[in-house]
Amino acid sequence: MKKILLFTILMVSWVSTAQITLRGVVKDSIGEPLEMANVIAIDNVAKTISSFGFTDSSGSFKLDLKRNTTYNVKISYVGFKEISETVQTKEESIVKNYTMFEDNMLDGINIVAKMPVTIKGDTIVYNADSFKNGSERKLKDVLDKLPGVEINDDGQIEVEGKAVEKIMIDGKEFFSGDTKLATENIPSNAVDKIQVLRNYGDVSQLSGVQNNQDRVAINIKLKEGKKNFWFGDVLAGAGDSPDTGLYLFQPKLFYYTPKYTINIIGDVNNMGEVVLSRRDARSFGGSFQSQSPSNGTNINIADAGIGFLNASTRNANRIETKLAALNFSYSPNPKLDLSGFLIWSGNSNGQRNINTIDYIDPDTPDDVVDNSTNQTSNNGLFRFSTIYKKNINNQLNYNVSGRFSNEFRTDNVNSVVLSDIVETEKATPYTINQDFSYFYTANEKNIFALEVQHLLQDEDPFYLASLENDPFNNNPTNDEDLEDSEDGFDDTAFTLGLDRSNLYYNLEQDRRVKTNQVDAKLDYYYILNDKSNLNFVTGTILSSQNYDSRFFQILDDGSEVDPTPAIAGIDSSETTNDTEYNFTDIYAGLRYRLKTGIFTITPGFTVHSYNSNNTQYGSETFKDTFFKVLPEFETIAQFKSSESLTFTYKQEVNFTDVNQIARGIVANSYSSYFAGNADLINASFHNVSLFYRSFNLFNNSSVFARVNYRKTIDQVNSNTIFEDNSVVSSSTSINSPFDNESFTAFARLSKTIRKITARIGGNFSFNKSYQFINSLENTNENVSRGFNTRIGTNFRKAPNVSLSYNLTYNDQVNSARTEDINTVTHAPAINFDAYIWNSLTLTSDFTFNEVRQEGSKQSSFNIWNAKLAYRKDKDAKMEYELVGSNLLGTGSETSVGQSIISFNVNERFIMPRFISLRLRYQL
């Protein structure tokens, strides 16, 4: 670590001292400064761009150049004649001013295309080759080197602190619903330009009447040689590990023409390289992106599926992945675009976790749980989209998408308190989403937008638990016998009304949740003038859910028994559910949008008529009808095209779904039972946020910062009731009598100085909530502070090193505890990549993690991965790779977690050391 840090410092010093600066001012013929003029310096010998920049609001520019070198300096600005001048650098910095003259022939447009970065309104265009050093293989490798662009820990793309909504290739959407498929699979050598589309909107008719500052998309422009031909690569590999042989086969093929496109992605491997995880599949392709703002009503349609654990090389000891994906688009004429995808994804994995649990309730014994999990998920996904643009005033969209799953999970659990348990879960859910929208511009003052979404969802989770039991020790004669003889689950079995005379407690839970929901709204925009407009909105949400469940015991002789629970703090003694829940929201609203100077001000409100009605067991009916006015306000201060400050206030209401309302007993797990509350009311949110962004290409810096405060009234919380001297709990939902609060803030500053890029960031969060344990109210406060920094080089023809360091403080204060919990996490990392002799690529990454509590080390682990690849030259079709994963042979990782009921130290066993040899063939 010390040697690499010293190397980086020396590289920074060398870069800083080996260059001089060319500064100056660019003005027009009457002496007015020209902002955002393109300035580039081309090395006359190497014939490459050595430095580039832009003029700021005062016309100033700055280029970093080598000493004693001859350059061709070119300055271009749309509408002016290009300036081209030879500059000879010596030992001292140079100051030169330039005057540009108008040119109606618009010379210089071709020069703009050569710039590494150009800005055209809300679009930032990156020339991909300007940021490559030869070690890149996929799109993500290029994106991670672009100023203002970052790949976060979840693999999603962020631009200027905002998540990218979609990725397109030559204007055609690529696997709608997830950007990771694009970043992980599109070959870097096919990418010509990367266009970042800020203030993105799917419908051009609405661009002048809406604020889309939080929406970002990326369009990839392919190189000319990649069009009308198949391109991509095929990767095959094999290797060895301590437990099994390794295999990998990943074909990735692409075909693009102006009229149609085909993308094929395949994957079969057991090396832990998950292209599409089960979590990705469940959120993939079904999202509906409304073109108008949210109208203040949220319905949390819960996932009633099984407790499937997401798997990666950092939390699983076995991963097998299979994927077949087809994406297509077809444009039979300029007015009609058809697109869609078909995906089949299979994931099988094994996980082992040893969880040491310290419960907040002092009467609840601490536990150590050793859990081995095997789970399989098979998902089929499809999407079909139609966009019909009759003319500039008429656009019609229709999308239908679906997901069909077959998944199951088995857990073998050893609990110090409860002994041995076997759990089985399975489900075959499906979801179908449809959305229809029509946008009509009647004339220059009147625009209409109709949007309708329909959700159909069916979930059928099944749960079975088997716990060991000694039927002869259920009733100890005195307290001394209790600890030594009674099984840990016996008291719970008594409370649940189970038959305790069997060798096993075999518990089964069948559930069925059906959801049918329609969300329709009509927006009318009236243009008052070129500075302001009105938006009238009316709409409705109609939701219907049916919930059926049965919890019962299977005796040793195979017969079934319905338990008779008597749980303190839970009114219901039912072990079945038969609930129908209907919800209606009818609303209307008005927004006024005004541009004045640098400000765009948008006040508004919506008026809602709510009606909820749930009927349980065919006879018990619970109703709630009320009106609500929800105000909202947004102000954007646009200081420059790349600098703004946004203030937002919004009041929203949140409704739960049938899973929280159905009041019969449900077994969430062998140690957690739940009963809903039919009397729940909605929660209300007050949300205030402030977001600042600055992306300055003149001095190669960017600043992003956000502050957010939320106050929640009538928050739906849980009342958790623990059995005496047991880790088994039962809970029910209640509306908190106290307001919950949260405050979050983050900031990130990045700066590039010549070939050195540095980033520093921080975050802070405060959450105050009220929990109920054994019907007693407790105050829970969590404070988290984080600091992260990264410094790295960005050479074109030299090795690059990146150092990062994350420091996180987590403090939990709970009124039920006599002591606070203070945790500190240190996580430094090193990344290295080099492209040597135009044939050899070496990449490596090392991460270290240490968790401390009250100054005492709780856990530490480190991971080292490396890859060595050889190809004859950069245009060679064959490449050979030697890949090593977890080279230090780390067996497990440990994390520390804090929840409202416990403090946990969780040891996760991970994938062993892998060494594999791979062959990549480039089409």
Tab-separated table of C-alpha atoms in Angstrom, residues 94-486:
chain	number	residue	atom	x	y	z
A	94	ILE	CA	2.217	31.153	-22.651
A	95	VAL	CA	-0.592	33.736	-22.755
A	96	LYS	CA	-2.334	34.307	-26.142
A	97	ASN	CA	-5.664	36.009	-26.903
A	98	TYR	CA	-7.768	35.345	-30.005
A	99	THR	CA	-10.450	37.174	-31.952
A	100	MET	CA	-13.024	35.234	-33.993
A	101	PHE	CA	-14.974	36.550	-36.969
A	102	GLU	CA	-18.436	35.575	-38.105
A	103	ASP	CA	-18.805	33.050	-40.911
A	104	ASN	CA	-22.224	32.157	-42.318
A	105	MET	CA	-20.774	28.960	-43.813
A	106	LEU	CA	-20.433	27.621	-40.245
A	107	ASP	CA	-16.848	26.428	-40.635
A	108	GLY	CA	-15.588	24.493	-37.644
A	109	ILE	CA	-18.484	22.095	-37.219
A	110	ASN	CA	-16.264	19.213	-38.317
A	111	ILE	CA	-13.647	20.253	-35.766
A	112	VAL	CA	-16.266	20.058	-33.008
A	113	ALA	CA	-16.734	16.367	-33.786
A	114	LYS	CA	-13.043	15.766	-32.945
A	115	MET	CA	-13.325	17.290	-29.506
A	116	PRO	CA	-13.109	14.832	-26.589
A	117	VAL	CA	-16.111	16.577	-24.996
A	118	THR	CA	-18.645	18.937	-26.524
A	119	ILE	CA	-21.806	20.473	-25.082
A	120	LYS	CA	-24.821	21.173	-27.258
A	121	GLY	CA	-27.623	22.552	-25.104
A	122	ASP	CA	-28.642	19.797	-22.668
A	123	THR	CA	-26.536	17.180	-24.458
A	124	ILE	CA	-22.952	16.329	-23.507
A	125	VAL	CA	-21.113	14.419	-26.246
A	126	TYR	CA	-18.017	12.398	-25.340
A	127	ASN	CA	-15.669	11.119	-28.016
A	128	ALA	CA	-15.051	7.616	-26.630
A	129	ASP	CA	-11.592	7.111	-28.211
A	130	SER	CA	-10.298	10.191	-26.399
A	131	PHE	CA	-10.725	8.412	-23.057
A	132	LYS	CA	-9.504	4.916	-23.932
A	133	ASN	CA	-6.054	3.574	-23.141
A	134	GLY	CA	-6.544	0.078	-24.595
A	135	SER	CA	-7.449	-1.833	-21.419
A	136	GLU	CA	-11.202	-1.329	-21.925
A	137	ARG	CA	-13.379	-4.235	-23.020
A	138	LYS	CA	-16.948	-3.212	-22.207
A	139	LEU	CA	-18.950	0.002	-22.191
A	140	LYS	CA	-18.651	0.346	-18.399
A	141	ASP	CA	-14.847	0.563	-18.713
A	142	VAL	CA	-15.239	3.673	-20.886
A	143	LEU	CA	-18.062	5.242	-18.872
A	144	ASP	CA	-16.042	5.030	-15.679
A	145	LYS	CA	-13.385	7.314	-17.238
A	146	LEU	CA	-15.733	10.076	-18.393
A	147	PRO	CA	-15.889	13.293	-16.353
A	148	GLY	CA	-19.244	13.601	-14.592
A	149	VAL	CA	-20.130	9.918	-15.117
A	150	GLU	CA	-19.849	7.191	-12.498
A	151	ILE	CA	-20.767	3.513	-12.065
A	152	ASN	CA	-22.128	3.095	-8.524
A	153	ASP	CA	-21.789	0.062	-6.235
A	154	ASP	CA	-24.983	-1.474	-7.674
A	155	GLY	CA	-23.634	-1.274	-11.233
A	156	GLN	CA	-26.030	1.500	-12.254
A	157	ILE	CA	-24.858	4.587	-14.179
A	158	GLU	CA	-24.992	8.000	-12.517
A	159	VAL	CA	-24.512	11.303	-14.347
A	160	GLU	CA	-23.996	14.425	-12.273
A	161	GLY	CA	-25.330	12.537	-9.240
A	162	LYS	CA	-28.514	11.323	-11.009
A	163	ALA	CA	-29.318	7.754	-12.082
A	164	VAL	CA	-29.465	7.155	-15.842
A	165	GLU	CA	-32.979	6.146	-16.844
A	166	LYS	CA	-32.250	4.303	-20.074
A	167	ILE	CA	-29.542	3.489	-22.596
A	168	MET	CA	-30.090	3.709	-26.335
A	169	ILE	CA	-27.882	2.642	-29.213
A	170	ASP	CA	-28.219	4.858	-32.270
A	171	GLY	CA	-31.539	6.039	-30.847
A	172	LYS	CA	-32.934	2.519	-30.257
A	173	GLU	CA	-33.607	1.532	-26.647
A	174	PHE	CA	-31.412	-1.309	-25.390
A	175	PHE	CA	-33.203	-3.787	-23.099
A	176	SER	CA	-35.630	-1.351	-21.499
A	177	GLY	CA	-35.646	-1.465	-17.714
A	178	ASP	CA	-32.013	-1.984	-16.710
A	179	THR	CA	-28.818	-0.207	-17.738
A	180	LYS	CA	-26.457	-2.924	-16.463
A	181	LEU	CA	-27.087	-5.187	-19.454
A	182	ALA	CA	-25.722	-2.422	-21.660
A	183	THR	CA	-22.706	-1.505	-19.538
A	184	GLU	CA	-21.676	-5.130	-18.989
A	185	ASN	CA	-22.099	-6.360	-22.564
A	186	ILE	CA	-21.656	-3.674	-25.246
A	187	PRO	CA	-18.046	-3.947	-26.498
A	188	SER	CA	-16.010	-0.794	-25.996
A	189	ASN	CA	-14.424	-0.924	-29.463
A	190	ALA	CA	-17.846	-0.471	-31.084
A	191	VAL	CA	-18.507	2.836	-29.317
A	192	ASP	CA	-17.826	6.073	-31.212
A	193	LYS	CA	-19.698	8.771	-29.281
A	194	ILE	CA	-21.458	8.733	-25.906
A	195	GLN	CA	-24.277	11.260	-25.757
A	196	VAL	CA	-25.529	12.167	-22.275
A	197	LEU	CA	-29.057	13.547	-22.627
A	198	ARG	CA	-29.853	15.761	-19.649
A	199	ASN	CA	-33.427	16.991	-18.988
A	200	TYR	CA	-34.496	13.955	-20.975
A	201	GLY	CA	-38.083	13.417	-22.054
A	202	ASP	CA	-39.554	10.692	-24.255
A	203	VAL	CA	-42.095	13.086	-25.747
A	204	SER	CA	-40.784	16.175	-27.516
A	205	GLN	CA	-44.213	17.853	-27.320
A	206	LEU	CA	-43.879	18.146	-23.535
A	207	SER	CA	-40.260	19.344	-23.390
A	208	GLY	CA	-41.248	23.012	-23.292
A	209	VAL	CA	-43.899	22.690	-20.565
A	210	GLN	CA	-42.249	20.360	-18.017
A	211	ASN	CA	-39.243	20.261	-15.713
A	212	ASN	CA	-37.227	17.125	-16.487
A	213	GLN	CA	-34.048	18.096	-14.665
A	214	ASP	CA	-33.916	14.779	-12.765
A	215	ARG	CA	-34.191	12.625	-15.892
A	216	VAL	CA	-31.050	11.490	-17.726
A	217	ALA	CA	-30.548	9.070	-20.621
A	218	ILE	CA	-27.528	7.945	-22.643
A	219	ASN	CA	-27.366	7.355	-26.385
A	220	ILE	CA	-24.447	5.355	-27.803
A	221	LYS	CA	-23.333	6.218	-31.325
A	222	LEU	CA	-21.692	3.262	-33.048
A	223	LYS	CA	-18.638	3.449	-35.216
A	224	GLU	CA	-19.365	3.313	-38.932
A	225	GLY	CA	-17.705	-0.074	-39.338
A	226	LYS	CA	-20.127	-1.605	-36.820
A	227	LYS	CA	-23.286	-0.841	-38.793
A	228	ASN	CA	-24.902	-3.279	-41.213
A	229	PHE	CA	-22.580	-5.997	-39.869
A	230	TRP	CA	-22.663	-8.398	-36.949
A	231	PHE	CA	-20.312	-7.327	-34.167
A	232	GLY	CA	-19.644	-8.333	-30.584
A	233	ASP	CA	-17.598	-11.082	-28.975
A	234	VAL	CA	-17.756	-14.654	-27.732
A	235	LEU	CA	-16.021	-15.526	-24.469
A	236	ALA	CA	-15.315	-19.108	-23.376
A	237	GLY	CA	-13.373	-20.226	-20.344
A	238	ALA	CA	-12.546	-23.074	-17.997
A	239	GLY	CA	-10.694	-23.395	-14.742
A	240	ASP	CA	-10.417	-25.024	-11.376
A	241	SER	CA	-11.365	-24.309	-7.781
A	242	PRO	CA	-11.014	-26.278	-4.536
A	243	ASP	CA	-14.527	-27.719	-4.877
A	244	THR	CA	-15.399	-28.047	-8.564
A	245	GLY	CA	-14.398	-27.514	-12.159
A	246	LEU	CA	-15.184	-24.136	-13.669
A	247	TYR	CA	-16.864	-23.275	-16.946
A	248	LEU	CA	-17.969	-20.112	-18.737
A	249	PHE	CA	-19.549	-19.392	-22.123
A	250	GLN	CA	-20.836	-15.899	-22.988
A	251	PRO	CA	-21.798	-14.986	-26.572
A	252	LYS	CA	-22.741	-11.320	-27.103
A	253	LEU	CA	-23.813	-10.496	-30.644
A	254	PHE	CA	-25.196	-7.267	-32.101
A	255	TYR	CA	-26.582	-6.256	-35.493
A	256	TYR	CA	-27.596	-2.669	-36.317
A	257	THR	CA	-29.114	-1.158	-39.430
A	258	PRO	CA	-31.188	2.023	-39.799
A	259	LYS	CA	-34.345	-0.102	-40.090
A	260	TYR	CA	-33.902	-2.891	-37.546
A	261	THR	CA	-31.602	-4.119	-34.787
A	262	ILE	CA	-30.947	-7.462	-33.101
A	263	ASN	CA	-29.058	-8.003	-29.834
A	264	ILE	CA	-28.318	-11.488	-28.487
A	265	ILE	CA	-26.767	-12.116	-25.065
A	266	GLY	CA	-26.066	-15.572	-23.671
A	267	ASP	CA	-24.415	-16.756	-20.495
A	268	VAL	CA	-23.635	-20.117	-18.892
A	269	ASN	CA	-21.123	-20.078	-16.028
A	270	ASN	CA	-20.417	-21.170	-12.474
A	271	MET	CA	-17.741	-18.539	-11.751
A	272	GLY	CA	-20.077	-16.101	-10.030
A	273	GLU	CA	-20.263	-13.673	-12.953
A	274	VAL	CA	-23.969	-12.862	-12.783
A	275	VAL	CA	-25.138	-10.922	-15.841
A	276	LEU	CA	-28.742	-10.604	-14.616
A	277	SER	CA	-29.475	-11.347	-10.953
A	278	ARG	CA	-32.819	-12.449	-9.594
A	279	ARG	CA	-33.259	-8.982	-8.068
A	280	ASP	CA	-32.540	-7.379	-11.443
A	281	ALA	CA	-35.043	-9.684	-13.137
A	282	ARG	CA	-37.832	-8.805	-10.707
A	283	SER	CA	-37.466	-5.071	-11.432
A	284	PHE	CA	-36.680	-5.458	-15.115
A	285	GLY	CA	-38.779	-4.080	-17.927
A	286	GLY	CA	-41.982	-3.643	-15.945
A	287	SER	CA	-41.478	-0.071	-14.815
A	288	PHE	CA	-43.818	2.598	-16.154
A	289	GLN	CA	-42.192	6.010	-16.543
A	290	SER	CA	-44.952	8.587	-16.464
A	291	GLN	CA	-44.388	11.691	-18.551
A	292	SER	CA	-46.079	13.957	-16.006
A	293	PRO	CA	-45.178	14.537	-12.356
A	294	SER	CA	-46.386	12.260	-9.587
A	295	ASN	CA	-49.706	13.398	-8.167
A	296	GLY	CA	-48.983	12.647	-4.530
A	297	THR	CA	-50.492	9.190	-3.976
A	298	ASN	CA	-48.307	6.143	-3.327
A	299	ILE	CA	-49.564	2.583	-2.947
A	300	ASN	CA	-47.003	0.103	-1.687
A	301	ILE	CA	-47.828	-3.111	-3.528
A	302	ALA	CA	-45.671	-5.411	-1.413
A	303	ASP	CA	-43.721	-8.380	-2.688
A	304	ALA	CA	-45.490	-11.397	-1.227
A	305	GLY	CA	-42.927	-13.767	-2.717
A	306	ILE	CA	-40.404	-15.914	-0.898
A	307	GLY	CA	-37.432	-14.539	1.017
A	308	PHE	CA	-34.968	-15.021	-1.832
A	309	LEU	CA	-31.419	-13.855	-1.073
A	310	ASN	CA	-29.589	-11.935	-3.779
A	311	ALA	CA	-26.299	-13.647	-4.633
A	312	SER	CA	-22.883	-12.314	-5.631
A	313	THR	CA	-19.275	-13.354	-5.188
A	314	ARG	CA	-19.282	-11.277	-1.980
A	315	ASN	CA	-22.061	-13.204	-0.195
A	316	ALA	CA	-22.411	-16.674	-1.788
A	317	ASN	CA	-20.211	-19.778	-1.864
A	318	ARG	CA	-21.785	-21.246	-5.004
A	319	ILE	CA	-23.313	-19.474	-8.022
A	320	GLU	CA	-24.514	-21.038	-11.279
A	321	THR	CA	-25.973	-18.740	-13.905
A	322	LYS	CA	-27.813	-19.282	-17.182
A	323	LEU	CA	-29.141	-16.525	-19.432
A	324	ALA	CA	-30.613	-16.230	-22.913
A	325	ALA	CA	-31.693	-12.738	-23.973
A	326	LEU	CA	-32.946	-11.306	-27.269
A	327	ASN	CA	-33.597	-7.613	-27.867
A	328	PHE	CA	-34.970	-6.275	-31.149
A	329	SER	CA	-36.282	-3.133	-32.809
A	330	TYR	CA	-37.942	-2.609	-36.180
A	331	SER	CA	-38.959	0.593	-37.949
A	332	PRO	CA	-41.085	-0.309	-40.998
A	333	ASN	CA	-41.530	3.395	-41.751
A	334	PRO	CA	-40.436	6.732	-40.224
A	335	LYS	CA	-43.666	6.997	-38.215
A	336	LEU	CA	-43.639	3.599	-36.493
A	337	ASP	CA	-41.110	2.026	-34.118
A	338	LEU	CA	-41.529	-1.505	-32.760
A	339	SER	CA	-39.215	-2.961	-30.119
A	340	GLY	CA	-39.070	-5.542	-27.384
A	341	PHE	CA	-37.139	-8.306	-25.694
A	342	LEU	CA	-37.374	-11.902	-24.534
A	343	ILE	CA	-35.262	-13.057	-21.584
A	344	TRP	CA	-34.869	-16.333	-19.744
A	345	SER	CA	-32.707	-16.207	-16.658
A	346	GLY	CA	-31.790	-19.038	-14.315
A	347	ASN	CA	-29.824	-18.590	-11.098
A	348	SER	CA	-28.877	-21.289	-8.618
A	349	ASN	CA	-26.721	-20.502	-5.628
A	350	GLY	CA	-25.668	-21.614	-2.185
A	351	GLN	CA	-25.044	-19.395	0.802
A	352	ARG	CA	-23.945	-19.844	4.383
A	353	ASN	CA	-24.300	-17.202	7.084
A	354	ILE	CA	-23.392	-17.328	10.755
A	355	ASN	CA	-25.337	-14.551	12.450
A	356	THR	CA	-24.603	-13.474	16.020
A	357	ILE	CA	-27.685	-11.605	17.272
A	358	ASP	CA	-27.843	-9.242	20.231
A	359	TYR	CA	-31.496	-8.348	20.838
A	360	ILE	CA	-32.472	-4.913	22.108
A	361	ASP	CA	-35.084	-6.426	24.449
A	362	PRO	CA	-33.095	-7.367	27.594
A	363	ASP	CA	-35.437	-10.280	28.319
A	364	THR	CA	-34.783	-11.872	24.916
A	365	PRO	CA	-31.821	-14.265	24.910
A	366	ASP	CA	-29.030	-13.606	22.438
A	367	ASP	CA	-28.682	-16.160	19.668
A	368	VAL	CA	-26.168	-17.567	17.190
A	369	VAL	CA	-27.759	-18.818	13.968
A	370	ASP	CA	-25.859	-20.916	11.405
A	371	ASN	CA	-27.892	-20.913	8.193
A	372	SER	CA	-27.039	-22.850	4.995
A	373	THR	CA	-29.214	-21.894	2.042
A	374	ASN	CA	-29.735	-23.425	-1.394
A	375	GLN	CA	-32.007	-21.549	-3.775
A	376	THR	CA	-32.971	-21.550	-7.448
A	377	SER	CA	-34.789	-18.920	-9.461
A	378	ASN	CA	-36.008	-19.238	-13.064
A	379	ASN	CA	-37.456	-16.091	-14.637
A	380	GLY	CA	-39.031	-15.516	-18.010
A	381	LEU	CA	-39.417	-11.883	-19.069
A	382	PHE	CA	-40.865	-10.221	-22.131
A	383	ARG	CA	-41.633	-6.728	-23.349
A	384	PHE	CA	-43.213	-5.363	-26.516
A	385	SER	CA	-43.310	-1.625	-27.244
A	386	THR	CA	-44.916	0.458	-29.962
A	387	ILE	CA	-44.329	4.139	-30.693
A	388	TYR	CA	-46.420	5.681	-33.446
A	389	LYS	CA	-45.792	9.315	-34.436
A	390	LYS	CA	-48.393	10.280	-36.975
A	391	ASN	CA	-46.880	13.753	-37.166
A	392	ILE	CA	-45.194	16.261	-34.902
A	393	ASN	CA	-48.501	16.823	-33.049
A	394	ASN	CA	-49.572	13.228	-32.477
A	395	GLN	CA	-47.733	10.450	-30.630
A	396	LEU	CA	-49.140	7.145	-29.382
A	397	ASN	CA	-47.251	4.685	-27.157
A	398	TYR	CA	-48.198	1.185	-26.049
A	399	ASN	CA	-46.107	-1.178	-23.925
A	400	VAL	CA	-46.812	-4.599	-22.485
A	401	SER	CA	-44.339	-6.474	-20.302
A	402	GLY	CA	-44.451	-9.503	-18.078
A	403	ARG	CA	-42.489	-11.703	-15.730
A	404	PHE	CA	-43.117	-15.374	-14.966
A	405	SER	CA	-41.094	-17.033	-12.213
A	406	ASN	CA	-40.500	-20.413	-10.677
A	407	GLU	CA	-38.348	-20.248	-7.581
A	408	PHE	CA	-37.641	-22.300	-4.500
A	409	ARG	CA	-35.391	-22.176	-1.461
A	410	THR	CA	-34.254	-24.606	1.245
A	411	ASP	CA	-32.589	-23.586	4.514
A	412	ASN	CA	-30.855	-25.789	7.059
A	413	VAL	CA	-30.669	-23.785	10.253
A	414	ASN	CA	-28.990	-24.350	13.571
A	415	SER	CA	-30.053	-21.950	16.299
A	416	VAL	CA	-28.407	-22.031	19.720
A	417	VAL	CA	-31.775	-21.170	21.262
A	418	LEU	CA	-34.109	-23.191	19.007
A	419	SER	CA	-31.966	-26.188	17.886
A	420	ASP	CA	-32.188	-27.525	14.284
A	421	ILE	CA	-34.720	-26.291	11.716
A	422	VAL	CA	-35.374	-27.077	8.052
A	423	GLU	CA	-37.265	-24.515	5.963
A	424	THR	CA	-38.666	-24.859	2.446
A	425	GLU	CA	-40.135	-22.046	0.345
A	426	LYS	CA	-41.390	-21.985	-3.226
A	427	ALA	CA	-43.469	-19.747	-5.479
A	428	THR	CA	-44.599	-19.391	-9.108
A	429	PRO	CA	-45.666	-15.720	-9.344
A	430	TYR	CA	-46.367	-13.703	-12.468
A	431	THR	CA	-46.783	-10.013	-13.247
A	432	ILE	CA	-48.146	-8.338	-16.388
A	433	ASN	CA	-47.872	-4.573	-16.934
A	434	GLN	CA	-49.552	-2.608	-19.703
A	435	ASP	CA	-49.372	1.120	-20.353
A	436	PHE	CA	-50.972	3.248	-23.040
A	437	SER	CA	-50.314	6.934	-23.680
A	438	TYR	CA	-51.429	9.442	-26.284
A	439	PHE	CA	-50.007	12.943	-26.721
A	440	TYR	CA	-51.850	15.487	-28.855
A	441	THR	CA	-50.894	19.085	-29.640
A	442	ALA	CA	-54.043	20.828	-30.809
A	443	ASN	CA	-52.286	24.112	-31.549
A	444	GLU	CA	-49.431	26.212	-30.222
A	445	LYS	CA	-51.323	26.875	-26.969
A	446	ASN	CA	-53.022	23.556	-26.162
A	447	ILE	CA	-51.391	20.177	-25.437
A	448	PHE	CA	-53.126	17.034	-24.131
A	449	ALA	CA	-51.506	13.951	-22.579
A	450	LEU	CA	-53.478	10.786	-21.708
A	451	GLU	CA	-51.724	8.008	-19.789
A	452	VAL	CA	-53.162	4.694	-18.588
A	453	GLN	CA	-51.356	1.893	-16.760
A	454	HIS	CA	-52.683	-1.537	-15.801
A	455	LEU	CA	-51.033	-3.979	-13.385
A	456	LEU	CA	-52.039	-7.637	-13.030
A	457	GLN	CA	-50.119	-9.626	-10.437
A	458	ASP	CA	-50.558	-13.094	-8.953
A	459	GLU	CA	-48.338	-14.446	-6.157
A	460	ASP	CA	-48.540	-17.848	-4.463
A	461	PRO	CA	-45.775	-18.225	-1.859
A	462	PHE	CA	-45.587	-21.543	0.006
A	463	TYR	CA	-43.706	-22.027	3.284
A	464	LEU	CA	-42.877	-25.164	5.272
A	465	ALA	CA	-40.815	-25.367	8.478
A	466	SER	CA	-39.789	-28.450	10.427
A	467	LEU	CA	-38.404	-28.020	13.956
A	468	GLU	CA	-37.108	-30.800	16.181
A	469	ASN	CA	-39.113	-31.515	19.352
A	470	ASP	CA	-38.889	-33.763	22.367
A	471	PRO	CA	-42.550	-34.394	23.289
A	472	PHE	CA	-41.623	-35.590	26.795
A	473	ASN	CA	-40.093	-32.361	28.135
A	474	ASN	CA	-42.890	-29.892	27.440
A	475	ASN	CA	-43.883	-29.402	31.082
A	476	PRO	CA	-40.845	-29.190	33.402
A	477	THR	CA	-41.683	-29.531	37.094
A	478	ASN	CA	-39.638	-26.550	38.312
A	479	ASP	CA	-37.637	-23.581	37.077
A	480	GLU	CA	-34.329	-25.439	37.354
A	481	ASP	CA	-35.543	-28.083	34.900
A	482	LEU	CA	-36.779	-25.417	32.465
A	483	GLU	CA	-33.417	-24.297	31.145
A	484	ASP	CA	-31.997	-27.790	30.718
A	485	SER	CA	-34.959	-29.781	29.484
A	486	GLU	CA	-37.569	-27.718	27.648
